[in-house]
Amino acid sequence: MQSTQGSYLGPRLRIGIAGAGLLGRLLAWTLAHQGHQVSVFDPASGPQPSFDGQGAAGFTAAGMLSPLAELETAEPDVAERGWYAITRWAEIRADMALRLPAAPHFAREGSLMVAHRPDLGAARRVLSRLAALTQERATPHRPQVLDAPQLQALEPSLHSTLGPLHAWLLPGEGQVDAVAMMQSLQADAPGVVWHWGRTVRQIGPGHLSLADEASSPKRRFDCVFDVRGVGARPEVPVRGVRGEVVWLHAPGLGLQRP
């Protein structure tokens, strides 16, 4: 298969996807543009955003694409996949912009790490770990120290009443509007059949069963993807991580980076 909307040379497959979160919609979008026949099943009532803690986790994701910062707690190979993911999100967004009236927000201007003087020791410990890991992996992306004029030039709206800020730029990192991206993936997936309000009960090689069709035969596909996340419990022992997003209306604030 070729990525995005390319010329897939293999047979046209019937594909079933369990879960219409971020991964489910991304799979459906990619495979539909390759010409496959895609059906997606999800217990949500529809594709609209849900913020009640019961819907797709992607609707409460901050959308920070920060493989360099996450090296502090993540394995280096996870960071390498993160850099690749940033490139892919840029490609996906550019592809959507050719068809949609408004493509979802994506930016890759780096992110900032800032600290007041009392927190400088903790910041330096983080930076020391990042420096060791980036040197070990020979990555071109490394934290860059910013003096006061440089910080002011990058983010004129960022200042502190508690004294000067110590700052570092984490180059290459990005951000995506996760809610808008999920909506765009669903809207820009040609020919996909979305089965809303349908809970997948069981999945096996080439088939899936629905909870409200206990006596019905299994639905057969050439390939089935299980991307239900915590929705697969208890069949799959997936552990959820709590996350919350606060939308702050601050029209006078002009921050450009996470």
Short mmCIF file of N, CA, C and O in Angstrom, two decimals, residues 17-149:
data_model
loop_
_atom_site.label_atom_id
_atom_site.label_comp_id
_atom_site.label_asym_id
_atom_site.label_seq_id
_atom_site.Cartn_x
_atom_site.Cartn_y
_atom_site.Cartn_z
N ILE A 17 -13.63 -2.02 10.80
CA ILE A 17 -12.88 -1.32 11.85
C ILE A 17 -13.77 -1.18 13.08
O ILE A 17 -14.89 -0.66 12.98
N ALA A 18 -13.30 -1.66 14.20
CA ALA A 18 -14.01 -1.53 15.47
C ALA A 18 -13.45 -0.34 16.22
O ALA A 18 -12.30 -0.37 16.67
N GLY A 19 -14.23 0.73 16.33
CA GLY A 19 -13.78 1.93 17.02
C GLY A 19 -13.63 3.10 16.07
O GLY A 19 -12.95 2.99 15.05
N ALA A 20 -14.30 4.22 16.40
CA ALA A 20 -14.24 5.42 15.56
C ALA A 20 -13.61 6.57 16.32
O ALA A 20 -14.02 7.71 16.20
N GLY A 21 -12.58 6.24 17.12
CA GLY A 21 -11.79 7.29 17.74
C GLY A 21 -10.77 7.81 16.74
O GLY A 21 -10.94 7.67 15.52
N LEU A 22 -9.71 8.39 17.25
CA LEU A 22 -8.71 8.97 16.35
C LEU A 22 -8.09 7.92 15.44
O LEU A 22 -7.98 8.10 14.22
N LEU A 23 -7.69 6.77 16.00
CA LEU A 23 -7.08 5.73 15.18
C LEU A 23 -8.07 5.13 14.20
O LEU A 23 -7.73 4.86 13.04
N GLY A 24 -9.31 4.91 14.64
CA GLY A 24 -10.31 4.34 13.76
C GLY A 24 -10.60 5.24 12.58
O GLY A 24 -10.70 4.79 11.43
N ARG A 25 -10.71 6.55 12.83
CA ARG A 25 -10.98 7.49 11.74
C ARG A 25 -9.77 7.65 10.83
O ARG A 25 -9.93 7.80 9.61
N LEU A 26 -8.59 7.61 11.42
CA LEU A 26 -7.38 7.71 10.60
C LEU A 26 -7.24 6.48 9.70
O LEU A 26 -6.89 6.60 8.52
N LEU A 27 -7.51 5.31 10.24
CA LEU A 27 -7.48 4.10 9.42
C LEU A 27 -8.50 4.17 8.30
O LEU A 27 -8.19 3.87 7.14
N ALA A 28 -9.73 4.56 8.65
CA ALA A 28 -10.79 4.63 7.65
C ALA A 28 -10.44 5.63 6.56
O ALA A 28 -10.63 5.36 5.36
N TRP A 29 -9.91 6.78 6.94
CA TRP A 29 -9.53 7.81 5.98
C TRP A 29 -8.45 7.30 5.02
O TRP A 29 -8.54 7.45 3.80
N THR A 30 -7.42 6.68 5.60
CA THR A 30 -6.29 6.20 4.79
C THR A 30 -6.73 5.10 3.84
O THR A 30 -6.44 5.13 2.64
N LEU A 31 -7.45 4.12 4.36
CA LEU A 31 -7.83 2.97 3.55
C LEU A 31 -8.88 3.34 2.50
O LEU A 31 -8.87 2.81 1.38
N ALA A 32 -9.78 4.25 2.84
CA ALA A 32 -10.79 4.68 1.86
C ALA A 32 -10.14 5.39 0.69
O ALA A 32 -10.52 5.19 -0.48
N HIS A 33 -9.13 6.22 0.96
CA HIS A 33 -8.44 6.92 -0.12
C HIS A 33 -7.58 5.98 -0.95
O HIS A 33 -7.15 6.35 -2.06
N GLN A 34 -7.32 4.79 -0.44
CA GLN A 34 -6.61 3.79 -1.23
C GLN A 34 -7.58 2.92 -2.03
O GLN A 34 -7.15 2.03 -2.76
N GLY A 35 -8.88 3.19 -1.88
CA GLY A 35 -9.86 2.49 -2.69
C GLY A 35 -10.52 1.29 -2.05
O GLY A 35 -11.29 0.58 -2.71
N HIS A 36 -10.28 1.05 -0.78
CA HIS A 36 -10.88 -0.11 -0.12
C HIS A 36 -12.31 0.20 0.34
O HIS A 36 -12.71 1.35 0.49
N GLN A 37 -13.06 -0.86 0.57
CA GLN A 37 -14.44 -0.75 1.06
C GLN A 37 -14.39 -0.87 2.58
O GLN A 37 -14.10 -1.93 3.12
N VAL A 38 -14.69 0.21 3.27
CA VAL A 38 -14.46 0.29 4.71
C VAL A 38 -15.78 0.47 5.47
O VAL A 38 -16.61 1.30 5.09
N SER A 39 -15.94 -0.32 6.53
CA SER A 39 -17.08 -0.18 7.45
C SER A 39 -16.53 0.03 8.86
O SER A 39 -15.63 -0.70 9.30
N VAL A 40 -17.07 1.03 9.56
CA VAL A 40 -16.60 1.37 10.90
C VAL A 40 -17.77 1.22 11.89
O VAL A 40 -18.88 1.69 11.61
N PHE A 41 -17.50 0.59 13.02
CA PHE A 41 -18.53 0.35 14.03
C PHE A 41 -18.12 1.01 15.34
O PHE A 41 -16.99 0.83 15.82
N ASP A 42 -19.04 1.78 15.93
CA ASP A 42 -18.73 2.48 17.17
C ASP A 42 -20.01 2.69 17.97
O ASP A 42 -21.07 2.97 17.40
N PRO A 43 -19.94 2.57 19.30
CA PRO A 43 -21.14 2.74 20.13
C PRO A 43 -21.64 4.17 20.24
O PRO A 43 -22.75 4.40 20.71
N ALA A 44 -20.84 5.17 19.85
CA ALA A 44 -21.27 6.56 19.94
C ALA A 44 -22.49 6.80 19.05
O ALA A 44 -22.69 6.11 18.05
N SER A 45 -23.29 7.78 19.41
CA SER A 45 -24.51 8.06 18.66
C SER A 45 -24.22 8.70 17.30
O SER A 45 -25.08 8.71 16.42
N GLY A 46 -23.05 9.27 17.13
CA GLY A 46 -22.70 9.92 15.88
C GLY A 46 -21.28 10.43 15.91
O GLY A 46 -20.56 10.24 16.90
N PRO A 47 -20.86 11.10 14.86
CA PRO A 47 -19.46 11.53 14.77
C PRO A 47 -19.13 12.79 15.55
O PRO A 47 -17.97 13.15 15.65
N GLN A 48 -20.13 13.46 16.09
CA GLN A 48 -19.91 14.73 16.76
C GLN A 48 -19.06 14.56 18.02
O GLN A 48 -19.05 13.51 18.64
N PRO A 49 -18.32 15.62 18.42
CA PRO A 49 -17.47 15.55 19.62
C PRO A 49 -18.28 15.25 20.87
O PRO A 49 -19.44 15.66 21.00
N SER A 50 -17.68 14.52 21.77
CA SER A 50 -18.29 14.18 23.06
C SER A 50 -17.28 14.48 24.16
O SER A 50 -16.14 14.05 24.08
N PHE A 51 -17.72 15.24 25.14
CA PHE A 51 -16.81 15.65 26.22
C PHE A 51 -17.30 15.17 27.59
O PHE A 51 -16.99 15.76 28.61
N ASP A 52 -18.08 14.08 27.60
CA ASP A 52 -18.64 13.58 28.85
C ASP A 52 -17.80 12.47 29.47
O ASP A 52 -18.21 11.86 30.46
N GLY A 53 -16.64 12.21 28.90
CA GLY A 53 -15.80 11.15 29.44
C GLY A 53 -16.17 9.76 28.97
O GLY A 53 -15.52 8.78 29.33
N GLN A 54 -17.22 9.66 28.14
CA GLN A 54 -17.67 8.35 27.66
C GLN A 54 -17.33 8.13 26.20
O GLN A 54 -17.43 7.02 25.70
N GLY A 55 -16.96 9.18 25.49
CA GLY A 55 -16.68 9.06 24.07
C GLY A 55 -15.22 8.80 23.78
O GLY A 55 -14.45 8.37 24.64
N ALA A 56 -14.84 9.07 22.55
CA ALA A 56 -13.47 8.81 22.11
C ALA A 56 -12.48 9.67 22.89
O ALA A 56 -12.72 10.85 23.14
N ALA A 57 -11.37 9.07 23.27
CA ALA A 57 -10.35 9.79 24.05
C ALA A 57 -9.77 10.96 23.27
O ALA A 57 -9.33 11.95 23.85
N GLY A 58 -9.79 10.86 21.93
CA GLY A 58 -9.23 11.92 21.11
C GLY A 58 -9.92 13.26 21.29
O GLY A 58 -9.33 14.31 21.02
N PHE A 59 -11.18 13.25 21.75
CA PHE A 59 -11.90 14.50 21.94
C PHE A 59 -11.42 15.26 23.17
O PHE A 59 -11.76 16.43 23.34
N THR A 60 -10.66 14.62 24.03
CA THR A 60 -10.10 15.32 25.19
C THR A 60 -8.58 15.27 25.16
O THR A 60 -7.92 15.30 26.20
N ALA A 61 -8.02 15.20 23.95
CA ALA A 61 -6.57 15.20 23.78
C ALA A 61 -6.09 16.61 23.48
O ALA A 61 -6.73 17.34 22.71
N ALA A 62 -4.97 17.00 24.07
CA ALA A 62 -4.46 18.35 23.86
C ALA A 62 -3.83 18.53 22.49
O ALA A 62 -3.66 19.65 22.03
N GLY A 63 -3.47 17.45 21.83
CA GLY A 63 -2.91 17.54 20.48
C GLY A 63 -1.47 17.99 20.45
O GLY A 63 -0.98 18.43 19.40
N MET A 64 -0.75 17.89 21.58
CA MET A 64 0.67 18.25 21.57
C MET A 64 1.50 17.12 20.97
O MET A 64 1.38 15.97 21.38
N LEU A 65 2.31 17.46 20.00
CA LEU A 65 3.19 16.50 19.35
C LEU A 65 4.60 16.78 19.83
O LEU A 65 5.32 17.59 19.27
N SER A 66 4.96 16.13 20.92
CA SER A 66 6.17 16.53 21.65
C SER A 66 7.11 15.35 21.94
O SER A 66 7.34 15.01 23.10
N PRO A 67 7.64 14.70 20.92
CA PRO A 67 8.53 13.56 21.16
C PRO A 67 9.82 13.92 21.88
O PRO A 67 10.39 13.09 22.59
N LEU A 68 10.30 15.16 21.71
CA LEU A 68 11.53 15.55 22.39
C LEU A 68 11.29 15.71 23.88
O LEU A 68 12.03 15.16 24.71
N ALA A 69 10.25 16.43 24.26
CA ALA A 69 9.94 16.62 25.67
C ALA A 69 9.62 15.31 26.35
O ALA A 69 10.00 15.08 27.51
N GLU A 70 8.95 14.42 25.64
CA GLU A 70 8.52 13.16 26.24
C GLU A 70 9.66 12.16 26.38
O GLU A 70 9.48 11.10 26.98
N LEU A 71 10.83 12.48 25.84
CA LEU A 71 11.99 11.61 26.06
C LEU A 71 12.32 11.48 27.55
O LEU A 71 12.96 10.53 27.96
N GLU A 72 11.86 12.46 28.33
CA GLU A 72 12.13 12.40 29.76
C GLU A 72 11.53 11.14 30.38
O GLU A 72 12.09 10.57 31.32
N THR A 73 10.39 10.70 29.87
CA THR A 73 9.71 9.55 30.47
C THR A 73 9.46 8.42 29.48
O THR A 73 9.08 7.33 29.88
N ALA A 74 9.64 8.67 28.18
CA ALA A 74 9.35 7.65 27.17
C ALA A 74 10.64 7.01 26.65
O ALA A 74 11.72 7.58 26.77
N GLU A 75 10.49 5.85 26.06
CA GLU A 75 11.63 5.18 25.46
C GLU A 75 12.05 5.89 24.17
O GLU A 75 11.21 6.46 23.47
N PRO A 76 13.34 5.87 23.84
CA PRO A 76 13.80 6.56 22.63
C PRO A 76 13.10 6.11 21.35
O PRO A 76 12.88 6.93 20.45
N ASP A 77 12.75 4.82 21.24
CA ASP A 77 12.09 4.39 20.01
C ASP A 77 10.69 4.99 19.89
O ASP A 77 10.20 5.20 18.78
N VAL A 78 10.05 5.28 21.04
CA VAL A 78 8.75 5.97 21.00
C VAL A 78 8.93 7.37 20.44
O VAL A 78 8.12 7.87 19.65
N ALA A 79 10.01 8.04 20.85
CA ALA A 79 10.28 9.38 20.33
C ALA A 79 10.53 9.35 18.83
O ALA A 79 10.08 10.24 18.10
N GLU A 80 11.24 8.35 18.35
CA GLU A 80 11.50 8.24 16.91
C GLU A 80 10.20 8.09 16.14
O GLU A 80 10.02 8.69 15.07
N ARG A 81 9.29 7.30 16.67
CA ARG A 81 7.97 7.18 16.03
C ARG A 81 7.22 8.50 16.11
O ARG A 81 6.43 8.84 15.21
N GLY A 82 7.45 9.25 17.19
CA GLY A 82 6.81 10.55 17.32
C GLY A 82 7.25 11.52 16.25
O GLY A 82 6.44 12.28 15.71
N TRP A 83 8.55 11.53 15.93
CA TRP A 83 9.03 12.41 14.87
C TRP A 83 8.41 12.03 13.53
O TRP A 83 8.03 12.90 12.73
N TYR A 84 8.31 10.74 13.28
CA TYR A 84 7.66 10.30 12.05
C TYR A 84 6.20 10.73 12.02
O TYR A 84 5.67 11.17 10.98
N ALA A 85 5.53 10.63 13.18
CA ALA A 85 4.11 10.99 13.25
C ALA A 85 3.90 12.46 12.92
O ALA A 85 2.92 12.82 12.25
N ILE A 86 4.79 13.33 13.36
CA ILE A 86 4.65 14.75 13.06
C ILE A 86 4.70 14.98 11.55
O ILE A 86 3.90 15.73 10.99
N THR A 87 5.61 14.30 10.88
CA THR A 87 5.70 14.42 9.42
C THR A 87 4.43 13.92 8.75
O THR A 87 3.91 14.53 7.81
N ARG A 88 3.89 12.82 9.25
CA ARG A 88 2.66 12.26 8.66
C ARG A 88 1.47 13.19 8.89
O ARG A 88 0.64 13.37 7.99
N TRP A 89 1.35 13.79 10.09
CA TRP A 89 0.24 14.71 10.33
C TRP A 89 0.32 15.90 9.38
O TRP A 89 -0.71 16.38 8.89
N ALA A 90 1.53 16.36 9.11
CA ALA A 90 1.69 17.47 8.17
C ALA A 90 1.22 17.06 6.78
O ALA A 90 0.54 17.83 6.08
N GLU A 91 1.55 15.85 6.35
CA GLU A 91 1.12 15.36 5.04
C GLU A 91 -0.39 15.19 4.98
O GLU A 91 -1.03 15.54 3.97
N ILE A 92 -0.96 14.64 6.04
CA ILE A 92 -2.41 14.42 6.08
C ILE A 92 -3.15 15.74 6.02
O ILE A 92 -4.12 15.92 5.28
N ARG A 93 -2.69 16.71 6.80
CA ARG A 93 -3.34 18.01 6.81
C ARG A 93 -3.24 18.69 5.44
O ARG A 93 -4.21 19.28 4.95
N ALA A 94 -2.08 18.60 4.80
CA ALA A 94 -1.91 19.18 3.47
C ALA A 94 -2.82 18.52 2.45
O ALA A 94 -3.38 19.18 1.56
N ASP A 95 -3.00 17.21 2.57
CA ASP A 95 -3.88 16.48 1.67
C ASP A 95 -5.33 16.92 1.87
O ASP A 95 -6.07 17.14 0.90
N MET A 96 -5.74 17.08 3.12
CA MET A 96 -7.11 17.53 3.41
C MET A 96 -7.37 18.92 2.86
O MET A 96 -8.47 19.24 2.40
N ALA A 97 -6.35 19.78 2.91
CA ALA A 97 -6.51 21.16 2.48
C ALA A 97 -6.86 21.25 0.99
O ALA A 97 -7.40 22.27 0.54
N LEU A 98 -6.59 20.19 0.22
CA LEU A 98 -6.92 20.19 -1.20
C LEU A 98 -8.41 20.01 -1.43
O LEU A 98 -8.92 20.35 -2.52
N ARG A 99 -9.14 19.47 -0.43
CA ARG A 99 -10.55 19.13 -0.63
C ARG A 99 -11.50 19.83 0.35
O ARG A 99 -12.63 20.14 -0.01
N LEU A 100 -11.07 20.04 1.57
CA LEU A 100 -11.95 20.60 2.58
C LEU A 100 -11.91 22.13 2.56
O LEU A 100 -10.86 22.72 2.30
N PRO A 101 -13.03 22.77 2.86
CA PRO A 101 -13.03 24.24 2.91
C PRO A 101 -12.16 24.80 4.02
O PRO A 101 -11.63 25.91 3.90
N ALA A 102 -12.01 24.05 5.09
CA ALA A 102 -11.15 24.48 6.20
C ALA A 102 -10.46 23.26 6.79
O ALA A 102 -11.10 22.44 7.47
N ALA A 103 -9.18 23.11 6.52
CA ALA A 103 -8.43 21.98 7.06
C ALA A 103 -8.12 22.23 8.54
O ALA A 103 -8.00 23.37 8.97
N PRO A 104 -8.01 21.17 9.35
CA PRO A 104 -7.74 21.34 10.78
C PRO A 104 -6.39 21.98 11.04
O PRO A 104 -5.45 21.85 10.25
N HIS A 105 -6.31 22.69 12.17
CA HIS A 105 -5.08 23.38 12.52
C HIS A 105 -3.94 22.40 12.76
O HIS A 105 -4.09 21.39 13.46
N PHE A 106 -2.79 22.70 12.18
CA PHE A 106 -1.55 21.97 12.44
C PHE A 106 -0.42 22.98 12.40
O PHE A 106 -0.39 23.86 11.53
N ALA A 107 0.50 22.89 13.33
CA ALA A 107 1.66 23.78 13.34
C ALA A 107 2.88 22.99 13.80
O ALA A 107 2.77 22.05 14.60
N ARG A 108 4.03 23.40 13.30
CA ARG A 108 5.29 22.78 13.72
C ARG A 108 6.31 23.89 13.93
O ARG A 108 7.25 24.05 13.16
N GLU A 109 6.10 24.66 14.98
CA GLU A 109 6.96 25.79 15.31
C GLU A 109 7.84 25.51 16.53
O GLU A 109 8.46 26.42 17.07
N GLY A 110 7.86 24.24 16.96
CA GLY A 110 8.57 23.91 18.19
C GLY A 110 7.70 24.21 19.40
O GLY A 110 6.61 24.78 19.28
N SER A 111 8.15 23.81 20.56
CA SER A 111 7.47 24.14 21.80
C SER A 111 8.49 24.72 22.78
O SER A 111 9.70 24.65 22.55
N LEU A 112 7.99 25.31 23.85
CA LEU A 112 8.85 25.99 24.81
C LEU A 112 8.85 25.29 26.16
O LEU A 112 7.82 24.79 26.62
N MET A 113 9.99 25.26 26.78
CA MET A 113 10.11 24.86 28.17
C MET A 113 10.57 26.09 28.94
O MET A 113 11.59 26.71 28.58
N VAL A 114 9.80 26.52 29.92
CA VAL A 114 10.13 27.73 30.68
C VAL A 114 10.13 27.40 32.16
O VAL A 114 9.45 26.48 32.62
N ALA A 115 10.90 28.17 32.92
CA ALA A 115 11.01 27.95 34.35
C ALA A 115 11.33 29.25 35.06
O ALA A 115 12.11 30.08 34.55
N HIS A 116 10.72 29.45 36.21
CA HIS A 116 11.14 30.54 37.09
C HIS A 116 12.41 30.11 37.82
O HIS A 116 12.76 28.92 37.86
N ARG A 117 13.08 31.04 38.41
CA ARG A 117 14.36 30.75 39.05
C ARG A 117 14.25 29.63 40.11
O ARG A 117 15.11 28.73 40.14
N PRO A 118 13.21 29.60 40.97
CA PRO A 118 13.14 28.51 41.96
C PRO A 118 13.03 27.12 41.33
O PRO A 118 13.35 26.12 41.99
N ASP A 119 12.56 27.05 40.08
CA ASP A 119 12.39 25.76 39.42
C ASP A 119 13.54 25.43 38.47
O ASP A 119 13.47 24.44 37.73
N LEU A 120 14.58 26.24 38.48
CA LEU A 120 15.65 26.07 37.51
C LEU A 120 16.37 24.74 37.68
O LEU A 120 16.75 24.09 36.70
N GLY A 121 16.53 24.29 38.93
CA GLY A 121 17.21 23.02 39.16
C GLY A 121 16.45 21.86 38.54
O GLY A 121 17.05 20.98 37.89
N ALA A 122 15.12 21.84 38.72
CA ALA A 122 14.31 20.77 38.14
C ALA A 122 14.38 20.82 36.62
O ALA A 122 14.47 19.78 35.95
N ALA A 123 14.33 22.02 36.05
CA ALA A 123 14.40 22.15 34.60
C ALA A 123 15.73 21.63 34.07
O ALA A 123 15.78 20.94 33.04
N ARG A 124 16.81 21.94 34.78
CA ARG A 124 18.13 21.49 34.31
C ARG A 124 18.26 19.98 34.40
O ARG A 124 18.96 19.37 33.58
N ARG A 125 17.63 19.37 35.38
CA ARG A 125 17.67 17.90 35.46
C ARG A 125 16.97 17.28 34.26
O ARG A 125 17.45 16.29 33.68
N VAL A 126 15.84 17.85 33.87
CA VAL A 126 15.14 17.37 32.68
C VAL A 126 16.00 17.56 31.45
O VAL A 126 16.16 16.65 30.62
N LEU A 127 16.60 18.73 31.31
CA LEU A 127 17.42 19.03 30.15
C LEU A 127 18.66 18.13 30.07
O LEU A 127 19.09 17.74 29.00
N SER A 128 19.22 17.81 31.23
CA SER A 128 20.38 16.93 31.26
C SER A 128 20.01 15.54 30.73
O SER A 128 20.78 14.94 29.95
N ARG A 129 18.86 15.05 31.11
CA ARG A 129 18.41 13.75 30.61
C ARG A 129 18.14 13.82 29.11
O ARG A 129 18.53 12.92 28.35
N LEU A 130 17.51 14.88 28.66
CA LEU A 130 17.23 15.02 27.24
C LEU A 130 18.53 15.10 26.44
O LEU A 130 18.65 14.52 25.36
N ALA A 131 19.50 15.84 26.96
CA ALA A 131 20.78 15.98 26.26
C ALA A 131 21.48 14.64 26.11
O ALA A 131 22.02 14.31 25.05
N ALA A 132 21.44 13.84 27.18
CA ALA A 132 22.10 12.53 27.12
C ALA A 132 21.43 11.62 26.10
O ALA A 132 22.10 10.93 25.33
N LEU A 133 20.09 11.62 26.08
CA LEU A 133 19.37 10.74 25.18
C LEU A 133 19.49 11.19 23.73
O LEU A 133 19.63 10.36 22.82
N THR A 134 19.44 12.50 23.49
CA THR A 134 19.54 12.97 22.11
C THR A 134 20.94 12.75 21.56
O THR A 134 21.12 12.46 20.38
N GLN A 135 21.96 12.85 22.40
CA GLN A 135 23.32 12.58 21.95
C GLN A 135 23.50 11.10 21.66
O GLN A 135 24.13 10.72 20.67
N GLU A 136 22.90 10.28 22.51
CA GLU A 136 23.01 8.84 22.34
C GLU A 136 22.36 8.39 21.03
O GLU A 136 22.86 7.52 20.33
N ARG A 137 21.22 9.01 20.68
CA ARG A 137 20.48 8.61 19.48
C ARG A 137 20.85 9.45 18.25
O ARG A 137 20.30 9.26 17.19
N ALA A 138 21.77 10.39 18.43
CA ALA A 138 22.24 11.25 17.33
C ALA A 138 21.08 11.92 16.61
O ALA A 138 21.04 12.01 15.38
N THR A 139 20.10 12.40 17.35
CA THR A 139 18.98 13.10 16.75
C THR A 139 19.35 14.56 16.49
O THR A 139 20.08 15.16 17.27
N PRO A 140 18.85 15.15 15.40
CA PRO A 140 19.16 16.55 15.12
C PRO A 140 18.37 17.52 15.98
O PRO A 140 18.64 18.72 15.99
N HIS A 141 17.36 17.01 16.70
CA HIS A 141 16.49 17.86 17.50
C HIS A 141 16.97 17.87 18.95
O HIS A 141 16.90 16.86 19.64
N ARG A 142 17.47 19.03 19.37
CA ARG A 142 17.97 19.16 20.74
C ARG A 142 17.50 20.48 21.33
O ARG A 142 17.31 21.46 20.60
N PRO A 143 17.29 20.53 22.65
CA PRO A 143 16.85 21.79 23.27
C PRO A 143 17.83 22.92 23.00
O PRO A 143 19.05 22.72 23.01
N GLN A 144 17.29 24.11 22.76
CA GLN A 144 18.11 25.28 22.50
C GLN A 144 17.84 26.34 23.57
O GLN A 144 16.69 26.70 23.81
N VAL A 145 18.90 26.82 24.21
CA VAL A 145 18.75 27.85 25.24
C VAL A 145 18.31 29.16 24.58
O VAL A 145 18.83 29.56 23.53
N LEU A 146 17.35 29.83 25.19
CA LEU A 146 16.87 31.13 24.71
C LEU A 146 17.19 32.20 25.74
O LEU A 146 16.83 32.04 26.92
N ASP A 147 17.85 33.26 25.31
CA ASP A 147 18.02 34.38 26.24
C ASP A 147 16.76 35.24 26.19
O ASP A 147 15.83 34.97 25.41
N ALA A 148 16.71 36.27 27.01
CA ALA A 148 15.49 37.09 27.12
C ALA A 148 15.08 37.70 25.78
O ALA A 148 13.89 37.65 25.41
N PRO A 149 16.00 38.31 25.01
CA PRO A 149 15.59 38.87 23.71
C PRO A 149 15.07 37.81 22.73
O PRO A 149 14.13 38.05 21.98
#
